[in-house]
XYZ file of C-alpha atoms in Angstrom:
696
model
C 131.863 116.701 328.063
C 134.669 114.320 328.091
C 137.957 115.179 326.112
C 138.941 113.149 323.385
C 142.323 112.572 325.185
C 140.359 111.128 328.236
C 138.347 108.828 325.965
C 141.328 107.531 324.312
C 143.291 106.941 327.210
C 140.142 105.292 328.752
C 139.862 103.078 325.642
C 143.552 102.244 325.740
C 143.249 101.318 329.466
C 140.407 99.151 328.809
C 142.008 97.313 326.029
C 144.969 96.601 327.982
C 142.851 95.236 330.882
C 140.883 92.914 328.439
C 144.432 91.865 327.024
C 145.910 91.185 330.471
C 142.731 89.303 331.548
C 142.893 87.377 328.145
C 146.661 86.752 328.780
C 146.130 85.678 332.390
C 143.408 83.458 331.453
C 145.494 81.979 328.472
C 148.365 81.556 330.866
C 146.286 79.789 333.441
C 144.604 77.499 330.931
C 148.247 76.436 329.656
C 149.411 76.034 333.145
C 146.308 73.770 334.146
C 147.066 71.714 330.802
C 150.888 71.405 331.379
C 150.451 70.635 335.250
C 147.457 68.741 335.552
C 146.474 67.332 339.019
C 147.132 63.385 339.500
C 143.907 62.173 338.943
C 143.905 58.666 337.610
C 141.258 57.121 335.673
C 141.084 54.223 338.339
C 142.057 54.501 341.865
C 144.287 51.651 343.310
C 141.874 50.046 345.640
C 141.516 46.601 347.218
C 140.457 43.638 345.165
C 136.910 42.761 346.213
C 135.415 39.310 345.707
C 131.564 39.788 345.903
C 128.612 37.270 346.393
C 125.980 36.859 344.072
C 124.112 39.983 345.436
C 127.130 42.042 345.398
C 127.841 41.688 349.217
C 131.565 41.815 350.096
C 132.944 38.060 350.813
C 136.662 39.024 350.838
C 138.862 41.908 350.109
C 142.680 41.748 349.464
C 144.988 44.805 350.596
C 146.349 46.825 347.866
C 150.019 46.431 346.846
C 151.124 48.916 349.562
C 149.359 47.182 352.283
C 146.176 49.468 352.519
C 142.535 48.303 353.127
C 141.202 50.809 350.563
C 137.585 49.712 349.251
C 136.256 51.682 346.337
C 133.209 53.752 347.344
C 130.222 54.814 345.543
C 127.658 57.341 347.222
C 124.631 54.831 346.791
C 126.895 52.486 349.137
C 126.900 55.124 351.911
C 124.297 56.269 354.430
C 122.677 59.531 353.175
C 122.655 61.065 356.656
C 126.460 60.393 356.918
C 127.137 62.247 353.757
C 125.012 65.298 355.087
C 126.812 65.281 358.358
C 130.182 65.184 356.332
C 129.268 67.982 354.149
C 127.838 70.216 356.975
C 130.808 69.558 359.364
C 133.603 69.858 356.696
C 132.376 72.038 353.826
C 128.879 73.301 354.089
C 128.872 75.106 350.738
C 130.532 72.253 348.904
C 127.595 72.193 346.417
C 127.940 75.796 345.552
C 131.754 76.642 345.412
C 134.290 76.053 342.656
C 136.830 74.306 344.523
C 137.734 77.103 347.143
C 135.228 78.476 349.807
C 136.331 82.338 349.910
C 134.023 82.812 352.842
C 135.580 80.021 354.893
C 139.024 81.071 354.427
C 138.096 84.769 355.364
C 136.649 83.362 358.552
C 139.514 81.176 359.220
C 141.892 84.081 358.636
C 139.823 86.295 360.878
C 139.744 83.726 363.707
C 143.555 83.380 363.441
C 144.159 86.859 363.424
C 142.079 87.703 366.503
C 143.213 84.510 368.651
C 146.451 83.944 367.272
C 145.773 80.289 366.682
C 143.785 78.145 364.240
C 140.114 78.016 365.398
C 138.627 76.425 362.223
C 139.874 75.452 358.958
C 139.060 76.894 355.421
C 139.724 73.555 353.603
C 136.992 72.536 351.384
C 136.657 68.762 350.493
C 138.010 69.401 347.117
C 141.017 70.689 348.829
C 141.155 67.804 351.202
C 141.002 65.428 348.267
C 143.887 67.472 346.701
C 145.957 66.677 349.713
C 145.010 63.244 349.572
C 146.053 62.544 345.874
C 149.093 64.824 346.430
C 150.329 65.030 350.049
C 152.027 68.096 350.843
C 155.636 68.203 352.092
C 154.756 70.876 354.728
C 152.225 72.878 356.267
C 153.426 76.217 354.580
C 151.539 78.931 353.000
C 152.820 77.683 349.621
C 151.741 74.409 350.175
C 148.331 75.846 350.863
C 148.019 77.801 347.810
C 149.152 74.865 345.676
C 146.482 72.815 347.289
C 143.716 75.688 346.419
C 144.912 75.683 342.995
C 144.524 71.974 342.635
C 141.364 72.015 344.104
C 140.306 74.423 341.280
C 141.782 72.070 338.895
C 139.813 69.235 340.128
C 136.568 70.985 340.176
C 137.049 71.672 336.502
C 137.613 67.762 335.716
C 135.327 66.011 338.245
C 131.755 66.198 339.146
C 130.852 67.066 342.649
C 129.609 63.353 342.871
C 132.960 62.102 341.754
C 134.740 64.375 343.988
C 132.810 62.997 346.998
C 133.162 59.290 346.132
C 137.018 59.860 345.827
C 137.068 61.491 348.943
C 135.120 58.620 350.716
C 137.531 56.136 349.043
C 140.886 57.738 350.257
C 140.086 59.443 353.490
C 142.191 58.037 356.256
C 140.765 56.333 359.207
C 143.786 55.108 361.450
C 146.325 52.530 360.496
C 146.024 50.870 357.266
C 142.371 51.757 356.829
C 141.520 54.257 354.091
C 137.773 54.940 352.834
C 134.599 54.960 354.616
C 133.649 51.397 353.952
C 136.891 49.822 355.263
C 136.597 51.956 358.309
C 132.698 51.061 358.861
C 133.403 47.219 358.382
C 136.717 47.491 360.771
C 135.170 49.463 363.595
C 131.465 48.374 362.992
C 131.591 45.165 361.495
C 129.167 46.325 358.620
C 128.863 48.265 355.448
C 128.248 52.187 355.725
C 124.891 51.934 354.049
C 122.984 52.121 357.384
C 124.968 53.825 360.129
C 123.483 54.970 363.295
C 123.777 58.677 364.474
C 126.507 57.882 366.568
C 128.482 55.780 363.994
C 128.046 58.489 361.279
C 129.262 61.289 363.682
C 132.347 59.184 364.622
C 133.193 58.555 360.895
C 132.850 62.344 360.127
C 135.529 63.160 362.946
C 138.171 60.336 362.411
C 139.697 61.766 358.908
C 140.899 64.978 360.817
C 143.246 63.151 363.069
C 142.912 59.521 362.298
C 145.680 58.209 364.366
C 145.027 60.338 367.569
C 141.151 59.602 367.406
C 141.422 55.772 366.398
C 138.770 54.086 368.966
C 140.770 51.006 369.067
C 143.734 53.008 370.550
C 142.652 56.109 372.163
C 138.754 55.407 373.061
C 138.239 58.710 375.110
C 139.478 60.934 372.384
C 137.356 59.124 369.942
C 134.292 59.575 372.058
C 134.824 63.319 372.475
C 135.355 63.795 368.932
C 132.224 62.083 368.089
C 130.410 64.449 370.506
C 132.006 67.424 368.948
C 130.553 66.479 365.640
C 126.977 65.715 367.283
C 127.142 69.325 368.802
C 127.899 70.738 365.302
C 125.121 68.985 363.890
C 122.605 70.301 366.456
C 123.752 74.111 365.907
C 123.697 73.450 362.114
C 120.126 72.145 362.565
C 120.746 68.886 360.880
C 119.907 66.975 363.983
C 117.702 67.689 366.893
C 118.884 67.845 370.446
C 117.123 65.019 371.878
C 118.372 62.934 368.746
C 121.913 64.017 369.338
C 121.625 63.360 373.335
C 120.605 59.747 372.471
C 123.622 59.196 370.051
C 125.943 60.738 372.480
C 124.724 57.868 375.022
C 125.805 55.097 372.581
C 129.052 53.217 373.561
C 132.141 53.614 371.127
C 133.538 50.229 370.748
C 137.323 49.975 371.158
C 137.514 46.854 368.868
C 139.052 46.969 365.332
C 137.435 43.920 363.275
C 139.196 41.834 360.657
C 137.564 42.569 357.326
C 135.332 39.878 355.869
C 137.252 36.806 354.786
C 134.540 34.507 353.564
C 134.960 31.717 351.103
C 138.866 31.906 351.290
C 139.669 29.071 348.807
C 137.117 30.441 346.112
C 138.206 34.031 346.739
C 141.928 33.046 346.247
C 140.849 31.078 343.279
C 139.414 34.281 341.757
C 142.367 36.456 342.011
C 143.783 35.616 338.411
C 140.700 37.042 336.982
C 141.166 40.479 338.852
C 140.647 43.525 336.904
C 141.755 46.745 338.548
C 138.708 48.663 339.858
C 136.316 45.837 339.075
C 134.990 43.484 341.980
C 135.078 39.623 341.356
C 131.747 37.959 341.735
C 130.790 34.435 342.944
C 127.506 32.307 342.716
C 127.680 32.009 346.592
C 125.411 33.755 348.871
C 126.964 35.396 351.690
C 124.261 34.493 354.224
C 124.614 30.852 353.380
C 128.316 31.086 353.338
C 128.586 32.572 356.903
C 126.126 29.787 358.299
C 128.054 26.891 356.799
C 131.324 28.288 357.788
C 130.398 28.598 361.231
C 128.981 24.983 361.257
C 132.218 23.721 359.993
C 134.245 25.694 362.617
C 131.910 24.507 365.538
C 131.850 20.973 364.214
C 136.003 20.593 363.765
C 136.134 21.696 367.466
C 134.055 18.983 368.501
C 135.549 16.480 366.408
C 139.099 17.004 367.380
C 142.483 18.193 366.472
C 143.753 17.567 362.847
C 140.338 16.858 361.474
C 138.809 19.181 358.903
C 135.184 19.635 357.402
C 134.243 20.632 353.932
C 130.701 21.609 352.542
C 129.204 22.119 349.324
C 125.568 23.697 349.041
C 124.207 24.039 345.366
C 120.924 24.731 343.748
C 119.935 21.449 341.883
C 117.930 23.808 339.152
C 120.734 25.706 337.935
C 123.963 24.094 339.227
C 124.741 27.434 341.334
C 127.018 26.899 344.320
C 125.518 28.896 346.884
C 128.091 28.154 349.602
C 131.364 25.961 349.721
C 133.546 25.517 352.840
C 137.123 24.139 351.753
C 138.149 23.697 355.142
C 137.179 24.152 358.605
C 139.495 27.136 359.098
C 141.507 28.282 356.218
C 144.247 29.950 358.565
C 144.538 26.668 360.664
C 147.802 25.272 359.901
C 147.052 22.102 362.214
C 144.212 21.143 360.008
C 145.781 22.003 356.675
C 143.253 24.499 356.263
C 144.651 25.977 352.947
C 143.777 22.694 351.061
C 140.347 22.970 349.401
C 138.892 19.520 350.282
C 135.872 20.179 348.017
C 138.195 19.323 345.167
C 140.383 16.520 346.587
C 139.483 12.880 345.183
C 138.607 10.491 348.068
C 136.729 7.381 348.364
C 133.046 8.017 348.494
C 132.228 4.982 350.771
C 128.518 4.225 350.391
C 127.280 7.438 348.887
C 126.965 5.875 345.295
C 124.539 3.191 346.341
C 121.425 5.195 345.566
C 122.506 5.218 341.812
C 123.078 1.588 341.909
C 119.289 0.780 342.939
C 118.197 3.560 340.507
C 119.498 1.776 337.575
C 117.634 -1.349 338.960
C 114.608 0.413 339.221
C 115.099 1.859 335.543
C 115.477 -1.705 334.227
C 112.490 -3.250 336.098
C 114.627 -5.495 338.174
C 113.294 -4.427 341.458
C 110.546 -2.874 343.505
C 111.004 -1.053 346.859
C 109.389 -4.506 348.551
C 111.496 -6.886 346.592
C 113.221 -9.154 349.047
C 116.971 -9.541 348.649
C 119.343 -11.838 350.328
C 121.827 -10.172 352.953
C 124.355 -13.001 353.378
C 127.758 -14.092 352.651
C 128.626 -14.210 348.910
C 131.511 -14.799 346.685
C 131.736 -12.964 343.387
C 134.694 -14.741 341.677
C 136.953 -13.794 344.787
C 135.447 -10.614 345.791
C 133.531 -11.175 349.201
C 131.841 -7.836 350.162
C 131.032 -7.610 353.990
C 128.809 -5.103 355.793
C 129.988 -2.362 357.686
C 129.064 -3.979 361.254
C 130.363 -7.287 359.856
C 126.835 -8.736 360.433
C 124.032 -10.096 358.197
C 120.396 -9.494 358.111
C 119.065 -12.342 356.106
C 115.965 -11.340 353.886
C 115.421 -7.610 353.439
C 113.601 -5.599 351.224
C 115.351 -3.403 348.660
C 114.117 -0.249 350.792
C 115.457 -1.513 353.879
C 118.753 -2.650 352.198
C 119.418 0.872 351.110
C 118.134 2.901 354.119
C 120.543 0.558 356.261
C 123.111 0.914 353.636
C 123.993 -2.820 353.542
C 126.843 -3.679 351.366
C 126.152 -7.176 350.239
C 122.691 -6.510 348.729
C 124.073 -3.372 346.884
C 126.943 -5.563 345.333
C 124.299 -8.192 344.384
C 122.273 -5.389 342.411
C 125.262 -3.782 341.007
C 126.395 -7.232 339.565
C 123.060 -7.398 337.848
C 123.041 -3.710 336.417
C 126.803 -3.717 335.527
C 129.604 -1.487 336.874
C 130.365 -0.355 333.401
C 126.808 0.908 332.929
C 126.790 2.653 336.414
C 130.226 4.299 335.475
C 129.008 5.292 331.857
C 125.905 7.059 333.860
C 128.168 8.791 335.909
C 129.987 10.187 332.909
C 127.048 11.230 331.226
C 126.291 13.306 334.227
C 129.513 15.045 333.665
C 131.448 13.250 336.716
C 134.322 11.184 335.790
C 135.192 8.817 338.834
C 138.845 7.982 338.968
C 139.697 4.203 339.032
C 142.732 2.533 340.059
C 145.600 2.605 337.338
C 144.754 0.049 334.539
C 141.834 -1.289 336.187
C 138.373 -1.867 334.614
C 135.219 -0.861 336.519
C 134.428 -3.612 339.132
C 131.940 -4.551 341.761
C 134.197 -2.600 344.318
C 133.133 0.806 343.094
C 129.734 0.157 344.995
C 131.323 0.392 348.179
C 133.734 3.432 347.494
C 136.458 1.677 345.409
C 136.812 4.879 343.002
C 137.767 8.227 343.676
C 135.335 11.333 343.661
C 135.366 14.910 344.961
C 132.849 16.393 347.224
C 131.778 18.741 344.479
C 131.514 15.493 342.269
C 129.145 14.102 344.644
C 126.877 17.023 345.099
C 126.767 17.292 341.220
C 125.581 13.658 341.163
C 122.789 14.267 343.760
C 121.457 17.497 342.024
C 119.961 14.761 339.687
C 118.017 13.246 342.707
C 116.917 16.755 343.712
C 115.880 17.656 340.131
C 113.806 14.856 338.783
C 116.910 12.870 337.490
C 118.501 15.830 335.689
C 121.972 16.858 336.906
C 123.543 20.277 336.254
C 127.418 21.055 336.055
C 128.120 22.735 339.121
C 129.866 26.395 339.146
C 130.722 29.041 341.633
C 132.446 31.689 339.371
C 136.064 30.557 339.579
C 135.794 28.532 336.189
C 136.928 29.969 332.952
C 134.688 32.096 331.042
C 134.435 29.452 328.109
C 134.001 26.618 330.759
C 131.137 23.925 329.360
C 127.950 23.934 331.510
C 125.922 20.784 330.829
C 122.986 19.090 332.104
C 122.114 15.550 331.627
C 119.772 12.870 332.899
C 121.071 10.264 335.392
C 118.077 8.424 336.306
C 114.604 8.444 334.658
C 111.983 10.360 336.588
C 109.902 7.246 338.070
C 113.218 5.590 339.186
C 114.427 8.709 340.443
C 111.371 9.182 342.759
C 111.884 5.685 344.111
C 115.226 6.732 345.424
C 113.679 9.846 346.820
C 111.116 7.930 348.698
C 113.512 5.480 350.305
C 116.099 7.997 351.184
C 113.565 10.302 352.589
C 112.614 7.682 355.115
C 116.265 7.326 356.507
C 116.253 8.010 360.190
C 117.880 11.559 361.056
C 121.006 11.547 363.326
C 120.428 11.673 367.099
C 119.376 15.111 368.282
C 118.564 16.420 364.738
C 115.097 17.492 363.615
C 113.534 16.059 360.507
C 113.486 18.736 357.980
C 111.882 17.008 354.978
C 115.248 16.084 353.378
C 116.428 12.756 351.770
C 119.993 12.059 352.798
C 122.713 9.221 352.204
C 125.872 8.729 354.353
C 129.106 6.966 353.595
C 132.234 5.898 355.272
C 135.431 5.208 353.413
C 137.552 1.940 353.980
C 139.875 2.247 356.939
C 137.801 4.999 358.514
C 139.492 7.800 356.438
C 136.555 9.738 354.910
C 133.127 10.368 356.601
C 130.325 11.637 354.086
C 126.611 12.744 354.020
C 124.931 14.068 351.132
C 121.324 15.483 351.458
C 118.736 17.378 349.525
C 115.263 18.931 349.573
C 113.238 19.542 346.696
C 115.783 22.117 345.318
C 118.944 22.381 347.477
C 121.805 19.858 347.525
C 124.298 19.952 350.617
C 127.494 17.630 350.688
C 129.479 17.068 353.799
C 132.975 15.576 354.231
C 134.848 14.986 357.379
C 138.392 13.582 357.896
C 141.960 14.224 357.694
C 143.424 16.106 354.763
C 146.445 13.800 354.944
C 144.188 10.784 354.666
C 145.152 9.356 357.884
C 142.652 6.924 359.563
C 140.482 8.128 362.180
C 139.203 5.351 364.543
C 135.387 5.672 364.984
C 134.849 7.919 362.146
C 131.624 7.241 360.287
C 129.170 8.943 357.800
C 126.177 8.710 360.237
C 128.038 9.562 363.475
C 130.433 12.036 362.211
C 129.113 13.967 358.920
C 125.143 13.486 359.132
C 124.670 15.700 362.228
C 126.759 18.476 360.342
C 124.462 17.959 357.358
C 121.211 18.701 359.317
C 122.906 21.550 361.107
C 124.151 23.007 357.670
C 120.752 23.008 356.344
C 119.457 24.715 359.267
C 122.090 27.476 359.637
C 122.251 28.197 355.659
C 118.982 30.122 356.216
C 117.368 28.700 353.318
C 113.723 27.674 353.376
C 112.893 23.861 353.053
C 111.678 23.091 349.621
C 109.199 20.022 349.796
C 110.452 16.915 347.954
C 108.537 15.950 344.862
C 105.574 14.117 345.067
C 104.826 10.621 343.470
C 104.651 10.905 339.521
C 101.277 10.367 337.992
C 101.000 6.602 337.100
C 103.506 5.383 339.673
C 102.424 2.110 341.098
C 104.068 1.123 344.441
C 102.766 -2.507 345.271
C 102.658 -3.954 348.575
C 104.845 -7.241 348.944
C 101.916 -9.539 348.468
C 100.817 -7.754 345.229
C 104.291 -8.008 343.595
C 104.540 -10.437 340.464
C 106.685 -13.524 340.917
C 109.645 -12.014 339.068
C 109.755 -9.051 341.648
C 108.914 -10.836 344.629
C 112.620 -11.961 345.415
C 115.754 -10.604 343.514
C 118.000 -13.349 342.222
C 116.143 -16.457 343.353
C 117.103 -18.826 340.442
C 120.571 -19.742 338.998
C 119.685 -17.680 336.022
C 118.314 -14.533 338.398
C 114.740 -15.403 337.674
C 112.342 -16.885 339.931
C 111.069 -20.393 338.699
C 107.497 -21.214 338.876
C 105.151 -24.048 337.800
C 101.500 -22.951 336.867
C 99.001 -24.499 334.806
C 97.773 -21.480 333.133
C 98.682 -20.949 329.337
C 101.731 -18.665 328.627
C 100.808 -15.089 327.736
C 100.440 -14.509 324.004
C 100.321 -10.709 322.866
C 97.125 -10.548 320.236
C 97.542 -6.856 319.505
C 99.564 -5.539 317.948
C 100.519 -8.660 315.894
C 104.020 -9.503 315.433
C 105.590 -7.611 312.287
C 102.509 -5.026 311.970
C 102.927 -1.573 310.937
C 100.814 0.905 312.953
C 100.138 4.354 312.015
C 99.740 6.424 315.344
C 100.426 9.879 313.682
C 103.803 10.141 315.691
C 104.853 13.084 313.573
C 101.870 15.188 314.619
C 101.230 16.974 318.094
C 98.195 14.796 318.640
C 99.857 11.363 318.395
C 97.668 8.432 319.648
C 98.690 5.667 322.146
C 99.039 2.198 321.088
C 96.551 -0.444 322.786
C 98.143 -3.690 323.763
C 96.150 -6.738 324.401
C 97.242 -10.052 325.446
C 95.673 -13.528 326.342
C 96.690 -16.190 328.698
C 99.406 -15.741 331.658
C 98.927 -14.986 335.136
C 98.303 -11.520 336.498
C 99.584 -9.179 337.505
C 101.486 -8.366 334.188
C 104.456 -6.026 333.577
C 104.779 -4.491 329.980
C 108.264 -3.411 328.603
C 108.825 -1.306 325.294
C 112.211 -1.603 323.954
C 113.570 -3.105 327.355
C 112.065 -0.211 329.380
C 109.131 -1.083 331.907
C 106.148 0.955 331.412
C 104.504 2.773 334.483
C 103.091 0.115 336.922
C 102.195 -3.354 337.024
C 98.715 -4.334 335.864
C 96.254 -7.063 336.403
C 94.109 -6.401 333.337
C 95.128 -7.858 330.110
C 94.915 -4.540 328.196
C 97.329 -1.604 328.544
C 98.451 1.386 326.600
C 101.962 2.626 325.245
C 102.902 6.104 323.939
C 105.723 5.636 321.814
C 108.433 8.727 321.796
C 108.805 8.300 317.833
C 108.738 6.500 314.721
C 110.353 3.280 314.034
C 110.716 -0.213 315.151
C 110.021 -1.103 318.687
C 109.931 -4.384 320.646
C 106.925 -4.944 323.146
C 107.288 -7.578 325.816
C 104.896 -8.673 328.484
C 105.915 -10.589 331.725
C 103.397 -12.501 333.677
C 103.538 -13.314 337.490
C 105.145 -16.522 336.625
C 108.042 -14.939 334.807
C 106.800 -16.139 331.372
C 107.182 -13.764 328.551
C 105.910 -13.101 325.096
C 107.375 -10.326 322.635
C 106.388 -8.843 319.370
C 108.129 -6.406 316.918
C 106.121 -3.638 315.303
C 106.897 -0.511 313.332
C 105.375 2.564 314.315
C 104.724 5.539 311.997
């Protein structure tokens, strides 16, 4: 039996051991709390500007000059992560920061060979070295690194440790993190790496400067092959797969990181929040295509000329691509100036809206004849671009040929003030000369607009007459986003139908788009704006300093860029809208006299002598109150009847033409609400009759 003395000694020793263990644990806990590892809540990383889908458009270097992109595991190829763990720390998922077996192996190899054969550092220890660089390679530094690794493991999950390592690992020069390295060496994100690429990225952080492929290609090649060999011995890769990967070339090129949408990216910087990417409405594939088109076009156009482009979704107002200049870094073209926001003369690009108002007011039809000949509007004498005149042309021809005189004749009828009011209603405020009221000159570019303004107006044409405020993400969070009607549906379709028939520029394929060109006075600006059933693309060409460019024109200089831009955007063409229900497009011989020729008489109306009695509205009678149930969902239309007059007839309700021209003496009208309304009918001789009724 054990003596009591022995038992007492054993108890004392046990208590002492427990006390010592508790004291050691308390001391270690206290030291851990007093000297925590330098683990900031957020790493200092490059500010990223992303597209609408989260793809990188532009990154900005950190304040200390490094390309350091925050990296999450779901952004990295899984095979690369498996290769990294296998090569650097195969028991990473099991240890608590220090791999005792790996350290023992490394120590044994050093003892037997007298040199370091393999390291015992875990990924946690390497992260400790990255966040707290050691001053020397002493044993004390190694012990400190091990202790820091244990501390890190207590504070971060394994996933978080890996993500921080992948963000901070050095890859040569000022590249840190696997995303920056993959973009610089391979030109792509590390989401889908080849086996060869993954092996190279595993090898680089051990000796990043010595193994840089852009400076030491042979050394980089050999380092990659050593990783592949290790993967075979670890059974992560098969021999054939590794052999195929070893045949891949290692590029000696270091690429620049993406720098797309430069102007918008810089405009986003004031919104930057550390660790949070900034997002634009732009789509990366669209932006890449447009920027390439702009660069190629500027090269062909010649020195000092620049190109700006805006492509928007007419249904939402989202800008999917915007190019402020042909090359942001080209000082000879003043590339730093964002020409999408600079006010310039729009030339003839506003003409579609002039004719659109005329269609709304029932003043013209597509086949209405209009005189293209010299005219004097109280001293204002517009001339055509080619200084020639066509004589009688149809409204359709006048717009398609972009004739100046007919456009001003129509603008004089619809009113410049009304046109400007419609623009403001659509969220665009053109700039007039100081102290000048809207005049006829605005129809030929005598007003200032930006490319974004112009595209916003044209979103209405592509979207059934309804515009949306353009936005790209650079606007203040509380910026107002509105929609408005710029043309009614039927007038809008008439303009689409005309513009869709404009001949494409030489060498361009018809892509089912409608478009208009413009050239400002003095050959300073060339414009082209086109659209399909959804997307609108605007192009500006000129010198940023507003210098004249002989020979510059919208059709020759800007239109080819427009068509190429649609192709290179990669967007599928959306068909233009079909003719609205009830739309009547009469042939010239079927037009009533009032629409056969624009402005035939001194009062703007065609004069005619006829034997038939003038038209008279027999129902509803003047002053009648008609109950149509306008407050219910099943409101009835009002039947209209007339006597006399010469067919065909045009009906108007409150000055707005009803759909089509009818040869019958009956028609229907669906009021949009209760109240007084004036109904008018005009016959082929231009004679009119009106009644005033109250609808309830």
